[in-house]
């Protein structure tokens, strides 16, 4: 039986999403004593908390990114209680080790998605809908212009693009976030086309998944790598790798950027890469709607992206939807040095 | 249609000029001539009139996508392009239409215009549902017009020149004038023009580039012809075989708007003049705004002619005694033009000769530039004395050196989401000036700040919204900006009573409180009487 809790199960405070009953924060953006972390991206997993609780696959990621921290890992579906509040992690399909956080107290259930996508990326455990009363959802791409193409076709297009550059004796610089996008891209690259190099930010992050996930052979691009070796190769780098001195090392190359933002011409022109690939680790418009429906929730709280437009649309469709301000940044079109 | 949309995709995908030209060239060589002709027409702003209003297109698209109209409108403001927004919101369908040739589709679009709304709706929705995303985008562009895809007429001309092994200048010349794909063929247009069309055909206009620095870097002042930059409407006057034609820079035949130019028929046949059409009354050049009263009217009544007389301020001679003399130097052309002007001076023709200002030094030129606005000129033109008359925007021989802009400090009052590349930011602003203790809107501007500043203003807008009207937000007045503009004139259409030309943000005045912004009266005082 669901009894009304005296205070909301989760509140939006200046430090992050707070559960006062358990005295714990979800993805806080200011240092706190105890933090439950949805996934390893910098805007969700910040430095400086005394204690971290996260999915077990995310532990290594957090340690790689944040260094020596006190962290405990849980399996998907494994419940744990803090002051009679029950928590569990459920696959969000966003990046490896990413989870939605389910919070339950006296029969009332809230789910915080962190970031998520519905389409199976072939590398991450797919999104699993969780029934709840209140659904705190990201809405990075929460307007109806975003309909993702089939990712399999995008990976094929990337390999074709690389093959064409390879034939012309040019390198292919493929940009994508070091955590998540890079591994997904790497996993589907066809190593028969040519050698694969990684920017150290990508290579070192990917090394964390060695042994648990399958990747074609790759090596970090170093100061010793010659331009000759790079001709015809594919270089996987974070979007922030745009310093002229680094790019000069690549010789003749074409650039490509894999992001959901590449879906619109304005954004493509703004990013000014040679080739845009529409590939996102966030849900598109139909994905967001499907996720909200699948939870059978009554209340929706939207965070990051087109929050107010998505909430207004949901209200018209009968949900009790509102927007809360957070410090999450979503997928950015511009290079960010922290990722 | 498939080839055309693939072309658009290729042009869209590269930011390298050479690759764009190559894609166009290959398209021209592999496409049937009737489709090449249509493509040239579309890329040179010769689109047929829109068969349906964009309002109807928006309504139908929202309906087909199952979206409330407000959400469609918001999406459009974020994407910044209507054709693209429609292509993106409509779900992909599996049914495909038989591939249609571009010329067939264009003819169908033209035939659609007089039809009833139901029939139009069916035509458009059938196409939306049966085309794939990319073709749907191209189709929408064909319907709404304005095919802005980063291809200038110059690039297209270059691609045509490469494809058909002709000279760029010849192609540019052939493409001038008021042809349509329905009244000509590719062969007639490019390869075998018929003599009658040649009679009215204008020369491509040569356009000046703005001078960014001081003119000293241009070398000796004596090597340049200095003239005023007249603030009117560019016109090319053609006199051939007892007929006369006047063309605008937008390649429109504007003879009907200026019946007084018939008087030029007394000049010798085989004469083509380049100049600026200016409002002119009682021996004085008038404000540009008065010219708009002429251009804006459909019927030019005798009363209107009397009320708003015009002159052609002549500054170049392109054809003389039936010969194309564009290759002669600017000095030689000017000599011939001055001789012509002297010879016909007493005929009372509606023309003036743009004087060449003989100034001894760049310093003197700089001084003259600041006096320009007083005589309804926007600044100066610098023309290299030994240069031929160029084509299009070829850089280096003609420079415009405008007078410093007028500026005023104004308060930000409304903001709208930006278009195109600034899709997520509030970057389109409305500015107001004081009238007593109220702020009156006087201009909109959306350029002039750095990306960093735009982000800061955007954050301010989001935190300080007082009201929302669709994509527009009314914000708490607190930020002051210095706004620059090129000209100012009284206007009854604007609430402020004035219209400013080319307003843009010069800088963010962090140092000023809104009480220190200028008043409307101070703005009005800038109007030159
Ligand atoms: Zn994330
Ligand atoms: Zn996020």
mmCIF file of N, CA, C and O in Angstrom, chain B residues 119-197:
data_model
loop_
_atom_site.group_PDB
_atom_site.id
_atom_site.type_symbol
_atom_site.label_atom_id
_atom_site.label_comp_id
_atom_site.label_asym_id
_atom_site.label_seq_id
_atom_site.Cartn_x
_atom_site.Cartn_y
_atom_site.Cartn_z
ATOM 1 N N UNK B 119 -6.626 20.436 -52.510
ATOM 2 C CA UNK B 119 -5.763 19.789 -53.490
ATOM 3 C C UNK B 119 -4.286 20.032 -53.170
ATOM 4 O O UNK B 119 -3.451 19.148 -53.292
ATOM 5 N N UNK B 120 -4.007 21.273 -52.730
ATOM 6 C CA UNK B 120 -2.636 21.606 -52.343
ATOM 7 C C UNK B 120 -2.186 20.736 -51.172
ATOM 8 O O UNK B 120 -1.085 20.201 -51.156
ATOM 9 N N UNK B 121 -3.080 20.619 -50.205
ATOM 10 C CA UNK B 121 -2.740 19.855 -49.008
ATOM 11 C C UNK B 121 -2.435 18.405 -49.384
ATOM 12 O O UNK B 121 -1.464 17.823 -48.901
ATOM 13 N N UNK B 122 -3.266 17.843 -50.252
ATOM 14 C CA UNK B 122 -3.077 16.452 -50.638
ATOM 15 C C UNK B 122 -1.727 16.280 -51.339
ATOM 16 O O UNK B 122 -0.966 15.363 -51.029
ATOM 17 N N UNK B 123 -1.425 17.183 -52.254
ATOM 18 C CA UNK B 123 -0.161 17.118 -53.001
ATOM 19 C C UNK B 123 1.029 17.125 -52.039
ATOM 20 O O UNK B 123 1.928 16.299 -52.119
ATOM 21 N N UNK B 124 0.975 18.055 -51.103
ATOM 22 C CA UNK B 124 2.130 18.219 -50.223
ATOM 23 C C UNK B 124 2.245 17.067 -49.233
ATOM 24 O O UNK B 124 3.332 16.515 -49.031
ATOM 25 N N UNK B 125 1.129 16.667 -48.664
ATOM 26 C CA UNK B 125 1.201 15.568 -47.693
ATOM 27 C C UNK B 125 1.596 14.258 -48.376
ATOM 28 O O UNK B 125 2.384 13.482 -47.836
ATOM 29 N N UNK B 126 1.076 14.020 -49.580
ATOM 30 C CA UNK B 126 1.493 12.820 -50.321
ATOM 31 C C UNK B 126 3.012 12.780 -50.486
ATOM 32 O O UNK B 126 3.640 11.734 -50.322
ATOM 33 N N UNK B 127 3.576 13.927 -50.812
ATOM 34 C CA UNK B 127 5.034 13.961 -50.982
ATOM 35 C C UNK B 127 5.756 13.769 -49.651
ATOM 36 O O UNK B 127 6.737 13.044 -49.580
ATOM 37 N N UNK B 128 5.283 14.429 -48.620
ATOM 38 C CA UNK B 128 5.931 14.265 -47.308
ATOM 39 C C UNK B 128 5.954 12.804 -46.885
ATOM 40 O O UNK B 128 6.915 12.319 -46.324
ATOM 41 N N UNK B 129 4.850 12.136 -47.154
ATOM 42 C CA UNK B 129 4.744 10.767 -46.660
ATOM 43 C C UNK B 129 5.520 9.771 -47.498
ATOM 44 O O UNK B 129 5.775 8.670 -47.055
ATOM 45 N N UNK B 130 5.843 10.157 -48.723
ATOM 46 C CA UNK B 130 6.462 9.146 -49.570
ATOM 47 C C UNK B 130 7.936 9.424 -49.848
ATOM 48 O O UNK B 130 8.613 8.605 -50.450
ATOM 49 N N UNK B 131 8.437 10.547 -49.378
ATOM 50 C CA UNK B 131 9.857 10.839 -49.588
ATOM 51 C C UNK B 131 10.645 10.491 -48.331
ATOM 52 O O UNK B 131 10.097 10.514 -47.233
ATOM 53 N N UNK B 132 11.933 10.215 -48.491
ATOM 54 C CA UNK B 132 12.777 9.973 -47.326
ATOM 55 C C UNK B 132 13.242 11.327 -46.778
ATOM 56 O O UNK B 132 13.101 12.350 -47.445
ATOM 57 N N UNK B 133 13.807 11.319 -45.586
ATOM 58 C CA UNK B 133 14.166 12.546 -44.881
ATOM 59 C C UNK B 133 14.878 13.583 -45.737
ATOM 60 O O UNK B 133 14.487 14.741 -45.789
ATOM 61 N N UNK B 134 15.895 13.150 -46.430
ATOM 62 C CA UNK B 134 16.706 14.078 -47.203
ATOM 63 C C UNK B 134 15.937 14.654 -48.388
ATOM 64 O O UNK B 134 15.973 15.854 -48.657
ATOM 65 N N UNK B 135 15.198 13.777 -49.088
ATOM 66 C CA UNK B 135 14.423 14.257 -50.232
ATOM 67 C C UNK B 135 13.275 15.145 -49.765
ATOM 68 O O UNK B 135 12.878 16.079 -50.447
ATOM 69 N N UNK B 136 12.770 14.830 -48.579
ATOM 70 C CA UNK B 136 11.687 15.637 -48.027
ATOM 71 C C UNK B 136 12.194 17.054 -47.736
ATOM 72 O O UNK B 136 11.509 18.037 -47.965
ATOM 73 N N UNK B 137 13.412 17.133 -47.258
ATOM 74 C CA UNK B 137 14.022 18.436 -47.009
ATOM 75 C C UNK B 137 14.170 19.207 -48.331
ATOM 76 O O UNK B 137 13.783 20.377 -48.431
ATOM 77 N N UNK B 138 14.686 18.529 -49.353
ATOM 78 C CA UNK B 138 14.856 19.181 -50.658
ATOM 79 C C UNK B 138 13.505 19.619 -51.217
ATOM 80 O O UNK B 138 13.352 20.732 -51.709
ATOM 81 N N UNK B 139 12.520 18.747 -51.105
ATOM 82 C CA UNK B 139 11.174 19.065 -51.578
ATOM 83 C C UNK B 139 10.638 20.319 -50.872
ATOM 84 O O UNK B 139 10.122 21.242 -51.511
ATOM 85 N N UNK B 140 10.797 20.382 -49.562
ATOM 86 C CA UNK B 140 10.327 21.551 -48.813
ATOM 87 C C UNK B 140 11.043 22.819 -49.251
ATOM 88 O O UNK B 140 10.441 23.891 -49.322
ATOM 89 N N UNK B 141 12.331 22.685 -49.533
ATOM 90 C CA UNK B 141 13.093 23.847 -50.003
ATOM 91 C C UNK B 141 12.546 24.323 -51.348
ATOM 92 O O UNK B 141 12.491 25.519 -51.624
ATOM 93 N N UNK B 142 12.159 23.371 -52.196
ATOM 94 C CA UNK B 142 11.619 23.740 -53.504
ATOM 95 C C UNK B 142 10.276 24.449 -53.357
ATOM 96 O O UNK B 142 9.954 25.355 -54.109
ATOM 97 N N UNK B 143 9.504 24.032 -52.358
ATOM 98 C CA UNK B 143 8.200 24.660 -52.141
ATOM 99 C C UNK B 143 8.359 26.040 -51.500
ATOM 100 O O UNK B 143 7.757 27.016 -51.920
ATOM 101 N N UNK B 144 9.191 26.114 -50.459
ATOM 102 C CA UNK B 144 9.281 27.368 -49.717
ATOM 103 C C UNK B 144 10.264 28.336 -50.366
ATOM 104 O O UNK B 144 10.274 29.514 -50.032
ATOM 105 N N UNK B 145 11.094 27.829 -51.272
ATOM 106 C CA UNK B 145 12.081 28.690 -51.909
ATOM 107 C C UNK B 145 13.212 29.010 -50.961
ATOM 108 O O UNK B 145 13.333 28.393 -49.905
ATOM 109 N N UNK B 146 14.034 29.980 -51.349
ATOM 110 C CA UNK B 146 15.146 30.366 -50.483
ATOM 111 C C UNK B 146 16.107 29.219 -50.268
ATOM 112 O O UNK B 146 16.314 28.763 -49.160
ATOM 113 N N UNK B 147 16.684 28.750 -51.361
ATOM 114 C CA UNK B 147 17.572 27.593 -51.290
ATOM 115 C C UNK B 147 18.944 28.039 -50.803
ATOM 116 O O UNK B 147 19.906 28.029 -51.561
ATOM 117 N N UNK B 148 19.043 28.420 -49.559
ATOM 118 C CA UNK B 148 20.332 28.903 -49.055
ATOM 119 C C UNK B 148 21.154 27.723 -48.567
ATOM 120 O O UNK B 148 20.966 27.225 -47.482
ATOM 121 N N UNK B 149 22.032 27.250 -49.417
ATOM 122 C CA UNK B 149 22.806 26.074 -49.044
ATOM 123 C C UNK B 149 24.287 26.320 -49.258
ATOM 124 O O UNK B 149 25.028 25.440 -49.637
ATOM 125 N N UNK B 150 24.701 27.548 -48.999
ATOM 126 C CA UNK B 150 26.129 27.857 -49.048
ATOM 127 C C UNK B 150 26.703 27.858 -50.450
ATOM 128 O O UNK B 150 27.889 27.628 -50.638
ATOM 129 N N UNK B 151 25.853 28.054 -51.441
ATOM 130 C CA UNK B 151 26.352 28.131 -52.816
ATOM 131 C C UNK B 151 26.049 29.525 -53.347
ATOM 132 O O UNK B 151 24.894 29.880 -53.557
ATOM 133 N N UNK B 152 27.085 30.312 -53.530
ATOM 134 C CA UNK B 152 26.865 31.637 -54.093
ATOM 135 C C UNK B 152 26.733 31.472 -55.597
ATOM 136 O O UNK B 152 27.104 30.456 -56.175
ATOM 137 N N UNK B 153 26.203 32.514 -56.220
ATOM 138 C CA UNK B 153 26.077 32.478 -57.665
ATOM 139 C C UNK B 153 27.468 32.333 -58.308
ATOM 140 O O UNK B 153 27.610 31.690 -59.339
ATOM 141 N N UNK B 154 28.441 32.882 -57.622
ATOM 142 C CA UNK B 154 29.797 32.831 -58.154
ATOM 143 C C UNK B 154 30.307 31.383 -58.210
ATOM 144 O O UNK B 154 30.913 30.964 -59.189
ATOM 145 N N UNK B 155 30.047 30.629 -57.126
ATOM 146 C CA UNK B 155 30.491 29.233 -57.110
ATOM 147 C C UNK B 155 29.769 28.424 -58.178
ATOM 148 O O UNK B 155 30.350 27.573 -58.839
ATOM 149 N N UNK B 156 28.473 28.714 -58.333
ATOM 150 C CA UNK B 156 27.715 27.993 -59.344
ATOM 151 C C UNK B 156 28.276 28.301 -60.730
ATOM 152 O O UNK B 156 28.442 27.407 -61.559
ATOM 153 N N UNK B 157 28.576 29.581 -60.954
ATOM 154 C CA UNK B 157 29.139 29.995 -62.240
ATOM 155 C C UNK B 157 30.458 29.273 -62.503
ATOM 156 O O UNK B 157 30.724 28.795 -63.598
ATOM 157 N N UNK B 158 31.262 29.158 -61.457
ATOM 158 C CA UNK B 158 32.546 28.487 -61.609
ATOM 159 C C UNK B 158 32.344 27.009 -61.981
ATOM 160 O O UNK B 158 33.023 26.481 -62.867
ATOM 161 N N UNK B 159 31.358 26.383 -61.302
ATOM 162 C CA UNK B 159 31.105 24.974 -61.587
ATOM 163 C C UNK B 159 30.598 24.786 -63.018
ATOM 164 O O UNK B 159 30.985 23.840 -63.703
ATOM 165 N N UNK B 160 29.738 25.709 -63.466
ATOM 166 C CA UNK B 160 29.235 25.630 -64.844
ATOM 167 C C UNK B 160 30.384 25.806 -65.832
ATOM 168 O O UNK B 160 30.477 25.098 -66.843
ATOM 169 N N UNK B 161 31.271 26.753 -65.516
ATOM 170 C CA UNK B 161 32.405 27.015 -66.392
ATOM 171 C C UNK B 161 33.270 25.761 -66.519
ATOM 172 O O UNK B 161 33.702 25.394 -67.610
ATOM 173 N N UNK B 162 33.480 25.075 -65.376
ATOM 174 C CA UNK B 162 34.295 23.854 -65.414
ATOM 175 C C UNK B 162 33.580 22.738 -66.163
ATOM 176 O O UNK B 162 34.183 22.012 -66.944
ATOM 177 N N UNK B 163 32.276 22.634 -65.919
ATOM 178 C CA UNK B 163 31.535 21.534 -66.538
ATOM 179 C C UNK B 163 31.473 21.702 -68.055
ATOM 180 O O UNK B 163 31.655 20.733 -68.793
ATOM 181 N N UNK B 164 31.210 22.914 -68.525
ATOM 182 C CA UNK B 164 30.973 23.103 -69.955
ATOM 183 C C UNK B 164 32.146 23.773 -70.675
ATOM 184 O O UNK B 164 32.027 24.209 -71.812
ATOM 185 N N UNK B 165 33.271 23.874 -69.950
ATOM 186 C CA UNK B 165 34.491 24.436 -70.524
ATOM 187 C C UNK B 165 34.247 25.783 -71.197
ATOM 188 O O UNK B 165 34.528 25.983 -72.376
ATOM 189 N N UNK B 166 33.633 26.669 -70.422
ATOM 190 C CA UNK B 166 33.410 28.030 -70.905
ATOM 191 C C UNK B 166 34.084 28.988 -69.940
ATOM 192 O O UNK B 166 34.530 28.586 -68.875
ATOM 193 N N UNK B 167 34.132 30.259 -70.332
ATOM 194 C CA UNK B 167 34.740 31.228 -69.432
ATOM 195 C C UNK B 167 33.731 31.682 -68.382
ATOM 196 O O UNK B 167 32.567 31.919 -68.702
ATOM 197 N N UNK B 168 34.225 31.821 -67.148
ATOM 198 C CA UNK B 168 33.342 32.222 -66.048
ATOM 199 C C UNK B 168 32.607 33.529 -66.350
ATOM 200 O O UNK B 168 31.415 33.657 -66.098
ATOM 201 N N UNK B 169 33.334 34.495 -66.913
ATOM 202 C CA UNK B 169 32.719 35.796 -67.196
ATOM 203 C C UNK B 169 31.575 35.687 -68.187
ATOM 204 O O UNK B 169 30.559 36.345 -68.054
ATOM 205 N N UNK B 170 31.780 34.831 -69.202
ATOM 206 C CA UNK B 170 30.728 34.662 -70.196
ATOM 207 C C UNK B 170 29.490 34.046 -69.571
ATOM 208 O O UNK B 170 28.370 34.476 -69.838
ATOM 209 N N UNK B 171 29.724 33.054 -68.728
ATOM 210 C CA UNK B 171 28.577 32.403 -68.075
ATOM 211 C C UNK B 171 27.837 33.410 -67.202
ATOM 212 O O UNK B 171 26.610 33.517 -67.262
ATOM 213 N N UNK B 172 28.601 34.166 -66.399
ATOM 214 C CA UNK B 172 27.967 35.150 -65.514
ATOM 215 C C UNK B 172 27.092 36.097 -66.325
ATOM 216 O O UNK B 172 25.972 36.443 -65.929
ATOM 217 N N UNK B 173 27.577 36.513 -67.485
ATOM 218 C CA UNK B 173 26.832 37.437 -68.339
ATOM 219 C C UNK B 173 25.566 36.774 -68.888
ATOM 220 O O UNK B 173 24.480 37.332 -68.841
ATOM 221 N N UNK B 174 25.711 35.556 -69.364
ATOM 222 C CA UNK B 174 24.564 34.849 -69.943
ATOM 223 C C UNK B 174 23.460 34.617 -68.918
ATOM 224 O O UNK B 174 22.276 34.569 -69.262
ATOM 225 N N UNK B 175 23.865 34.444 -67.664
ATOM 226 C CA UNK B 175 22.858 34.119 -66.643
ATOM 227 C C UNK B 175 22.078 35.341 -66.172
ATOM 228 O O UNK B 175 21.112 35.217 -65.436
ATOM 229 N N UNK B 176 22.506 36.518 -66.603
ATOM 230 C CA UNK B 176 21.821 37.728 -66.158
ATOM 231 C C UNK B 176 20.443 37.831 -66.797
ATOM 232 O O UNK B 176 20.187 37.246 -67.846
ATOM 233 N N UNK B 177 19.594 38.611 -66.176
ATOM 234 C CA UNK B 177 18.323 38.929 -66.809
ATOM 235 C C UNK B 177 17.168 38.086 -66.312
ATOM 236 O O UNK B 177 17.317 37.270 -65.414
ATOM 237 N N UNK B 178 16.016 38.338 -66.938
ATOM 238 C CA UNK B 178 14.788 37.763 -66.393
ATOM 239 C C UNK B 178 14.317 36.526 -67.136
ATOM 240 O O UNK B 178 13.188 36.449 -67.568
ATOM 241 N N UNK B 179 15.183 35.548 -67.295
ATOM 242 C CA UNK B 179 14.745 34.314 -67.925
ATOM 243 C C UNK B 179 14.119 33.393 -66.889
ATOM 244 O O UNK B 179 14.362 33.544 -65.694
ATOM 245 N N UNK B 180 13.318 32.452 -67.350
ATOM 246 C CA UNK B 180 12.834 31.389 -66.469
ATOM 247 C C UNK B 180 13.034 30.075 -67.201
ATOM 248 O O UNK B 180 13.138 30.061 -68.425
ATOM 249 N N UNK B 181 13.072 28.959 -66.475
ATOM 250 C CA UNK B 181 13.254 27.661 -67.135
ATOM 251 C C UNK B 181 12.119 27.362 -68.101
ATOM 252 O O UNK B 181 12.248 26.495 -68.953
ATOM 253 N N UNK B 182 11.016 28.092 -67.975
ATOM 254 C CA UNK B 182 9.897 27.818 -68.865
ATOM 255 C C UNK B 182 9.977 28.585 -70.177
ATOM 256 O O UNK B 182 9.347 28.202 -71.145
ATOM 257 N N UNK B 183 10.732 29.688 -70.188
ATOM 258 C CA UNK B 183 10.800 30.430 -71.442
ATOM 259 C C UNK B 183 12.139 30.291 -72.157
ATOM 260 O O UNK B 183 12.420 30.978 -73.126
ATOM 261 N N UNK B 184 12.998 29.375 -71.661
ATOM 262 C CA UNK B 184 14.264 29.158 -72.359
ATOM 263 C C UNK B 184 14.706 27.705 -72.189
ATOM 264 O O UNK B 184 14.068 26.929 -71.481
ATOM 265 N N UNK B 185 15.785 27.358 -72.866
ATOM 266 C CA UNK B 185 16.383 26.029 -72.677
ATOM 267 C C UNK B 185 17.818 26.244 -72.259
ATOM 268 O O UNK B 185 18.355 27.349 -72.388
ATOM 269 N N UNK B 186 18.444 25.184 -71.773
ATOM 270 C CA UNK B 186 19.841 25.302 -71.359
ATOM 271 C C UNK B 186 20.699 25.736 -72.547
ATOM 272 O O UNK B 186 21.590 26.567 -72.426
ATOM 273 N N UNK B 187 20.380 25.168 -73.708
ATOM 274 C CA UNK B 187 21.137 25.490 -74.906
ATOM 275 C C UNK B 187 21.034 26.980 -75.250
ATOM 276 O O UNK B 187 22.029 27.642 -75.520
ATOM 277 N N UNK B 188 19.788 27.482 -75.201
ATOM 278 C CA UNK B 188 19.583 28.904 -75.507
ATOM 279 C C UNK B 188 20.255 29.801 -74.472
ATOM 280 O O UNK B 188 20.826 30.833 -74.799
ATOM 281 N N UNK B 189 20.169 29.389 -73.253
ATOM 282 C CA UNK B 189 20.673 30.231 -72.170
ATOM 283 C C UNK B 189 22.195 30.331 -72.219
ATOM 284 O O UNK B 189 22.761 31.418 -72.150
ATOM 285 N N UNK B 190 22.852 29.166 -72.328
ATOM 286 C CA UNK B 190 24.309 29.169 -72.190
ATOM 287 C C UNK B 190 25.057 29.135 -73.510
ATOM 288 O O UNK B 190 26.074 29.799 -73.661
ATOM 289 N N UNK B 191 24.560 28.332 -74.457
ATOM 290 C CA UNK B 191 25.407 28.053 -75.617
ATOM 291 C C UNK B 191 25.010 28.843 -76.869
ATOM 292 O O UNK B 191 25.859 29.315 -77.597
ATOM 293 N N UNK B 192 23.717 28.965 -77.114
ATOM 294 C CA UNK B 192 23.278 29.650 -78.329
ATOM 295 C C UNK B 192 22.195 30.680 -78.034
ATOM 296 O O UNK B 192 21.045 30.502 -78.404
ATOM 297 N N UNK B 193 22.544 31.748 -77.348
ATOM 298 C CA UNK B 193 21.530 32.725 -76.955
ATOM 299 C C UNK B 193 20.883 33.357 -78.181
ATOM 300 O O UNK B 193 21.566 33.556 -79.197
ATOM 301 N N UNK B 194 19.585 33.647 -78.098
ATOM 302 C CA UNK B 194 18.993 34.283 -79.274
ATOM 303 C C UNK B 194 19.123 35.800 -79.177
ATOM 304 O O UNK B 194 19.092 36.383 -78.097
ATOM 305 N N UNK B 195 19.337 36.430 -80.338
ATOM 306 C CA UNK B 195 19.759 37.847 -80.372
ATOM 307 C C UNK B 195 18.795 38.788 -79.648
ATOM 308 O O UNK B 195 19.229 39.795 -79.078
ATOM 309 N N UNK B 196 17.517 38.453 -79.661
ATOM 310 C CA UNK B 196 16.556 39.341 -79.022
ATOM 311 C C UNK B 196 16.762 39.425 -77.503
ATOM 312 O O UNK B 196 16.643 40.470 -76.904
ATOM 313 N N UNK B 197 17.102 38.254 -76.935
ATOM 314 C CA UNK B 197 17.357 38.235 -75.489
ATOM 315 C C UNK B 197 18.610 39.035 -75.157
ATOM 316 O O UNK B 197 18.704 39.667 -74.110
#
